[in-house]
Amino acid sequence: MGNKAKMVLEKDYKISEIDNRIYGSFIEHLGRAVYGGIYDPGHPQADENGFRQDVMEMVKEIQVPIIRYPGGNFVSGYNWEDGVGPIENRPRRLDLAWRTTETNEIGTNEFMKWAKLVNADVNMAVNLGTRGIDAARSLVEYCNHPGGSYYSDLRVSHGYKEPHKIKTWCLGNEMDGPWQIGHKTAEEYGRIASEAAKVMKWVDPTIELVACGSSGRGMPTFAEWEATVLDHTYDHVEFISLHQYYGNRDNDISNYLAMSLEMDDFITSVISIADYIKAKKRGKKNINLSFDEWNVWYHSNEADKKIEPWSIAPPQLEDHYNFEDALLVGCMLITLLKHADRIKIACLAQLINVIAPIMTEENGPAWKQTIFYPYMHASVFGRGVSLNPIVSSPKYDSKDFTDVPYLESAAVYNEENEQLTIFAVNRHLKEGLELECDIRNFDGYEVVEHIVLENDDLKQTNSAKGTPVAPHSKGNAMIKDGLVSAVLPKLSWNVIRLAKRKLF
Ligand code: AHR
């Protein structure tokens, strides 16, 4: 076939309306995510709350719709009560998850205030490690009940008259992992999650709940865990979670870029398990997927071993991402879009300093990692309906994968704005990919812009000094007689933006 790929897009070939929450992210009390990330009162960019405004601007640039908080492993040892009320009364605690000291200067209310300033909702996790259903239902009451009860009045007394109205809640974190504080068997977790869910919804019936799935496809309990947990929780939850991180540990780029195929397989497997439980229960509702931790994570593993225990906000999990990581993140975003019918929440883990697209320098600027760009493009241009493209692409085999398409692609149609966006990665190491995309069904559409992220050096990173890995808009996409043609440069992330002529 040569290095040519074809795509056909039709307005009516739809996967699903995209839930904007798939462009969510995550902030944990870990490393410099909170302290030194969002909050740094001594920094010249700090506002009256101590929040860094340069960081807030970058978060707003991504248009992050929802942010998971406060963990992660941290939440399984967290007493939410430590983080509310007068700051001078808040205890310092040992965080056993990350072996650091937590000052509790930032807690639920401060984080809610920050999230509001960046226009994001919060996906709040409750502690089902050291705590249980009592702390979970109290936190829902504290956050969501209008007033006239102990915890809602406590919130009011802390200066927050209006309830936070948090809609999405996680029932703990990675409870299948032996590293988790309060690690549980699937039976133990299924029971506590189901009881917590029940009473949390008795406090506020409008909330939506995410049960913990496996902390990765490689876990020995994977699949059985999901089935058991959903067997217990089916009637009380809306979502089951997925977590997955990848890394190019063998320095094998062909194999690395194919890892999104494994992510795809993971998603399909979890959908099958959720549907099996639905069938078993003669249920009516689908359990949807919350892919609430996904990213590349491996660069910082060695450095983290050297961190002094019990430090306050040390530089943990500070992966410096290179160009090839941005390509895999692009492939992972496309994979999420391909499953927009069942994935309704996803969180890039994490957002600031900790395995993050945004980094901060102490007393210095904030800067954008390589992965910032595909994430920002997908969030900003990927709102609408995920289309079901008919794609044909040449393929290759790698160490762990067969039939890996050189072209990884998804398309999003925004009917309201009359815009069509094609996201595409060319996995070919040496050659450009000639793409021809039939959009004859989109009458009067023109190319607005063809954004490309490319770099000759796969290991190139960005830093506070500069961003050599940054996109340009010099891609050569053009349209003639309803056929879009473009050359996708070797190893590149592409965003081909089209819109109905009258718009520009
Ligand atoms: O995102 C970093 C950590 O990865 C989270 O705390 C945990 O849930 C996962 O193992």
Short mmCIF file of N, CA, C and O in Angstrom, two decimals, residues 432-495:
data_model
loop_
_atom_site.label_atom_id
_atom_site.label_comp_id
_atom_site.label_asym_id
_atom_site.label_seq_id
_atom_site.Cartn_x
_atom_site.Cartn_y
_atom_site.Cartn_z
N GLY A 432 7.12 10.24 6.11
CA GLY A 432 5.84 10.93 6.24
C GLY A 432 4.71 10.00 5.80
O GLY A 432 4.94 9.04 5.07
N LEU A 433 3.52 10.28 6.26
CA LEU A 433 2.36 9.45 5.91
C LEU A 433 1.41 10.33 5.10
O LEU A 433 1.00 11.40 5.56
N GLU A 434 1.11 9.88 3.89
CA GLU A 434 0.17 10.65 3.07
C GLU A 434 -1.24 10.28 3.47
O GLU A 434 -1.67 9.15 3.26
N LEU A 435 -1.94 11.25 4.03
CA LEU A 435 -3.31 10.98 4.49
C LEU A 435 -4.30 11.59 3.50
O LEU A 435 -4.16 12.74 3.09
N GLU A 436 -5.28 10.77 3.14
CA GLU A 436 -6.40 11.30 2.35
C GLU A 436 -7.66 11.04 3.14
O GLU A 436 -7.94 9.91 3.53
N CYS A 437 -8.39 12.12 3.41
CA CYS A 437 -9.58 11.97 4.25
C CYS A 437 -10.81 12.48 3.49
O CYS A 437 -10.86 13.65 3.09
N ASP A 438 -11.76 11.59 3.32
CA ASP A 438 -12.98 11.92 2.57
C ASP A 438 -13.98 12.56 3.53
O ASP A 438 -14.50 11.89 4.43
N ILE A 439 -14.24 13.85 3.32
CA ILE A 439 -15.25 14.51 4.16
C ILE A 439 -16.35 15.12 3.27
O ILE A 439 -16.90 16.18 3.58
N ARG A 440 -16.66 14.40 2.18
CA ARG A 440 -17.64 14.97 1.23
C ARG A 440 -18.99 15.22 1.89
O ARG A 440 -19.76 16.05 1.42
N ASN A 441 -19.24 14.54 2.99
CA ASN A 441 -20.48 14.71 3.72
C ASN A 441 -20.53 16.06 4.46
O ASN A 441 -21.58 16.50 4.91
N PHE A 442 -19.37 16.70 4.58
CA PHE A 442 -19.29 18.00 5.28
C PHE A 442 -19.22 19.11 4.23
O PHE A 442 -18.14 19.61 3.90
N ASP A 443 -20.37 19.46 3.75
CA ASP A 443 -20.43 20.41 2.65
C ASP A 443 -19.90 21.79 3.06
O ASP A 443 -20.29 22.33 4.09
N GLY A 444 -19.03 22.35 2.25
CA GLY A 444 -18.55 23.72 2.48
C GLY A 444 -17.47 23.85 3.54
O GLY A 444 -17.14 24.96 3.95
N TYR A 445 -16.91 22.72 3.99
CA TYR A 445 -15.86 22.80 5.02
C TYR A 445 -14.50 23.10 4.39
O TYR A 445 -14.18 22.62 3.31
N GLU A 446 -13.74 23.92 5.09
CA GLU A 446 -12.40 24.31 4.64
C GLU A 446 -11.39 24.05 5.74
O GLU A 446 -11.76 23.98 6.91
N VAL A 447 -10.12 23.95 5.35
CA VAL A 447 -9.07 23.77 6.36
C VAL A 447 -8.83 25.12 7.05
O VAL A 447 -8.61 26.13 6.39
N VAL A 448 -8.91 25.11 8.36
CA VAL A 448 -8.61 26.33 9.13
C VAL A 448 -7.13 26.35 9.49
O VAL A 448 -6.46 27.38 9.41
N GLU A 449 -6.63 25.19 9.87
CA GLU A 449 -5.27 25.15 10.41
C GLU A 449 -4.82 23.69 10.48
O GLU A 449 -5.62 22.80 10.76
N HIS A 450 -3.55 23.47 10.20
CA HIS A 450 -2.98 22.12 10.40
C HIS A 450 -1.81 22.28 11.37
O HIS A 450 -0.73 22.73 10.99
N ILE A 451 -2.08 21.93 12.63
CA ILE A 451 -1.06 22.07 13.67
C ILE A 451 -0.21 20.80 13.69
O ILE A 451 -0.74 19.69 13.61
N VAL A 452 1.10 20.97 13.83
CA VAL A 452 2.01 19.81 13.86
C VAL A 452 2.96 19.94 15.04
O VAL A 452 3.52 21.01 15.28
N LEU A 453 3.14 18.84 15.75
CA LEU A 453 4.19 18.76 16.76
C LEU A 453 5.20 17.74 16.24
O LEU A 453 4.87 16.55 16.09
N GLU A 454 6.39 18.20 15.91
CA GLU A 454 7.42 17.31 15.38
C GLU A 454 8.77 17.74 15.92
O GLU A 454 8.93 18.88 16.36
N ASN A 455 9.72 16.83 15.90
CA ASN A 455 11.07 17.17 16.36
C ASN A 455 12.02 16.09 15.89
O ASN A 455 11.66 14.92 15.91
N ASP A 456 13.21 16.50 15.47
CA ASP A 456 14.17 15.49 14.99
C ASP A 456 14.76 14.66 16.12
O ASP A 456 15.26 13.57 15.90
N ASP A 457 14.69 15.20 17.33
CA ASP A 457 15.28 14.49 18.47
C ASP A 457 14.19 13.96 19.38
O ASP A 457 13.50 14.71 20.08
N LEU A 458 14.03 12.63 19.38
CA LEU A 458 12.97 12.01 20.19
C LEU A 458 13.14 12.29 21.68
O LEU A 458 12.19 12.24 22.45
N LYS A 459 14.38 12.54 22.09
CA LYS A 459 14.67 12.72 23.53
C LYS A 459 14.66 14.20 23.94
O LYS A 459 15.01 14.53 25.07
N GLN A 460 14.29 15.07 23.03
CA GLN A 460 14.28 16.51 23.35
C GLN A 460 13.22 16.82 24.40
O GLN A 460 12.07 16.39 24.30
N THR A 461 13.64 17.55 25.42
CA THR A 461 12.70 17.98 26.47
C THR A 461 12.56 19.49 26.43
O THR A 461 13.36 20.18 25.80
N ASN A 462 11.59 20.01 27.15
CA ASN A 462 11.47 21.46 27.37
C ASN A 462 12.01 21.77 28.76
O ASN A 462 12.25 20.87 29.57
N SER A 463 12.14 23.04 29.05
CA SER A 463 12.59 23.44 30.39
C SER A 463 12.17 24.89 30.61
O SER A 463 11.59 25.52 29.73
N ALA A 464 12.52 25.41 31.78
CA ALA A 464 12.20 26.81 32.07
C ALA A 464 12.94 27.74 31.11
O ALA A 464 12.53 28.88 30.88
N LYS A 465 14.02 27.25 30.54
CA LYS A 465 14.82 28.10 29.64
C LYS A 465 14.23 28.20 28.24
O LYS A 465 14.52 29.11 27.50
N GLY A 466 13.39 27.23 27.88
CA GLY A 466 12.82 27.28 26.53
C GLY A 466 12.00 26.05 26.22
O GLY A 466 12.10 25.04 26.91
N THR A 467 11.20 26.15 25.17
CA THR A 467 10.35 25.02 24.78
C THR A 467 10.66 24.62 23.33
O THR A 467 9.89 24.95 22.42
N PRO A 468 11.80 23.92 23.14
CA PRO A 468 12.11 23.48 21.77
C PRO A 468 11.07 22.53 21.20
O PRO A 468 10.93 22.43 19.98
N VAL A 469 10.34 21.83 22.08
CA VAL A 469 9.24 20.99 21.58
C VAL A 469 7.95 21.79 21.73
O VAL A 469 7.37 21.89 22.81
N ALA A 470 7.56 22.40 20.65
CA ALA A 470 6.33 23.21 20.63
C ALA A 470 5.71 23.09 19.25
O ALA A 470 6.43 22.89 18.26
N PRO A 471 4.40 23.19 19.16
CA PRO A 471 3.76 22.98 17.86
C PRO A 471 3.91 24.18 16.92
O PRO A 471 4.14 25.29 17.37
N HIS A 472 3.78 23.90 15.64
CA HIS A 472 3.68 24.99 14.65
C HIS A 472 2.42 24.74 13.82
O HIS A 472 1.81 23.67 13.89
N SER A 473 2.03 25.73 13.05
CA SER A 473 0.81 25.58 12.24
C SER A 473 1.13 25.56 10.76
O SER A 473 0.38 26.05 9.93
N LYS A 474 2.27 24.96 10.43
CA LYS A 474 2.69 24.97 9.01
C LYS A 474 2.42 23.64 8.33
O LYS A 474 3.04 23.34 7.31
N GLY A 475 1.54 22.84 8.90
CA GLY A 475 1.17 21.59 8.23
C GLY A 475 0.54 21.88 6.88
O GLY A 475 -0.01 22.97 6.66
N ASN A 476 0.61 20.90 5.96
CA ASN A 476 0.21 21.19 4.58
C ASN A 476 -1.20 20.69 4.22
O ASN A 476 -1.49 20.48 3.05
N ALA A 477 -2.05 20.47 5.22
CA ALA A 477 -3.40 19.95 4.89
C ALA A 477 -4.13 20.92 3.96
O ALA A 477 -4.07 22.14 4.13
N MET A 478 -4.79 20.33 2.96
CA MET A 478 -5.62 21.14 2.06
C MET A 478 -6.85 20.34 1.67
O MET A 478 -6.90 19.12 1.88
N ILE A 479 -7.84 21.01 1.13
CA ILE A 479 -9.06 20.30 0.75
C ILE A 479 -9.41 20.63 -0.69
O ILE A 479 -9.29 21.79 -1.12
N LYS A 480 -9.82 19.60 -1.40
CA LYS A 480 -10.28 19.77 -2.78
C LYS A 480 -11.41 18.78 -3.03
O LYS A 480 -11.23 17.58 -2.76
N ASP A 481 -12.52 19.28 -3.48
CA ASP A 481 -13.68 18.42 -3.78
C ASP A 481 -14.05 17.50 -2.62
O ASP A 481 -14.34 16.31 -2.81
N GLY A 482 -13.95 18.01 -1.42
CA GLY A 482 -14.35 17.23 -0.25
C GLY A 482 -13.31 16.22 0.20
O GLY A 482 -13.58 15.42 1.10
N LEU A 483 -12.15 16.23 -0.41
CA LEU A 483 -11.08 15.32 0.01
C LEU A 483 -9.96 16.12 0.69
O LEU A 483 -9.38 17.01 0.06
N VAL A 484 -9.70 15.82 1.94
CA VAL A 484 -8.61 16.48 2.65
C VAL A 484 -7.35 15.69 2.38
O VAL A 484 -7.34 14.46 2.54
N SER A 485 -6.29 16.36 1.99
CA SER A 485 -5.02 15.65 1.85
C SER A 485 -3.98 16.35 2.70
O SER A 485 -3.98 17.58 2.84
N ALA A 486 -3.10 15.55 3.30
CA ALA A 486 -2.05 16.11 4.13
C ALA A 486 -0.92 15.10 4.23
O ALA A 486 -1.15 13.90 4.15
N VAL A 487 0.28 15.62 4.39
CA VAL A 487 1.39 14.72 4.73
C VAL A 487 1.65 14.89 6.22
O VAL A 487 1.90 16.00 6.69
N LEU A 488 1.53 13.79 6.93
CA LEU A 488 1.82 13.82 8.36
C LEU A 488 3.30 13.47 8.51
O LEU A 488 3.70 12.35 8.20
N PRO A 489 4.12 14.43 8.94
CA PRO A 489 5.56 14.15 9.01
C PRO A 489 5.85 12.91 9.86
O PRO A 489 5.06 12.55 10.74
N LYS A 490 6.98 12.29 9.59
CA LYS A 490 7.39 11.11 10.39
C LYS A 490 7.31 11.48 11.86
O LYS A 490 7.64 12.63 12.24
N LEU A 491 6.89 10.56 12.69
CA LEU A 491 6.80 10.75 14.14
C LEU A 491 6.24 12.13 14.48
O LEU A 491 6.97 13.04 14.91
N SER A 492 4.96 12.30 14.26
CA SER A 492 4.38 13.62 14.53
C SER A 492 2.97 13.50 15.09
O SER A 492 2.26 12.52 14.86
N TRP A 493 2.59 14.51 15.83
CA TRP A 493 1.22 14.70 16.33
C TRP A 493 0.60 15.79 15.47
O TRP A 493 1.21 16.85 15.26
N ASN A 494 -0.60 15.55 14.96
CA ASN A 494 -1.24 16.49 14.04
C ASN A 494 -2.66 16.81 14.48
O ASN A 494 -3.40 15.93 14.94
N VAL A 495 -3.02 18.07 14.30
CA VAL A 495 -4.41 18.49 14.54
C VAL A 495 -4.84 19.23 13.27
O VAL A 495 -4.35 20.33 12.99
#
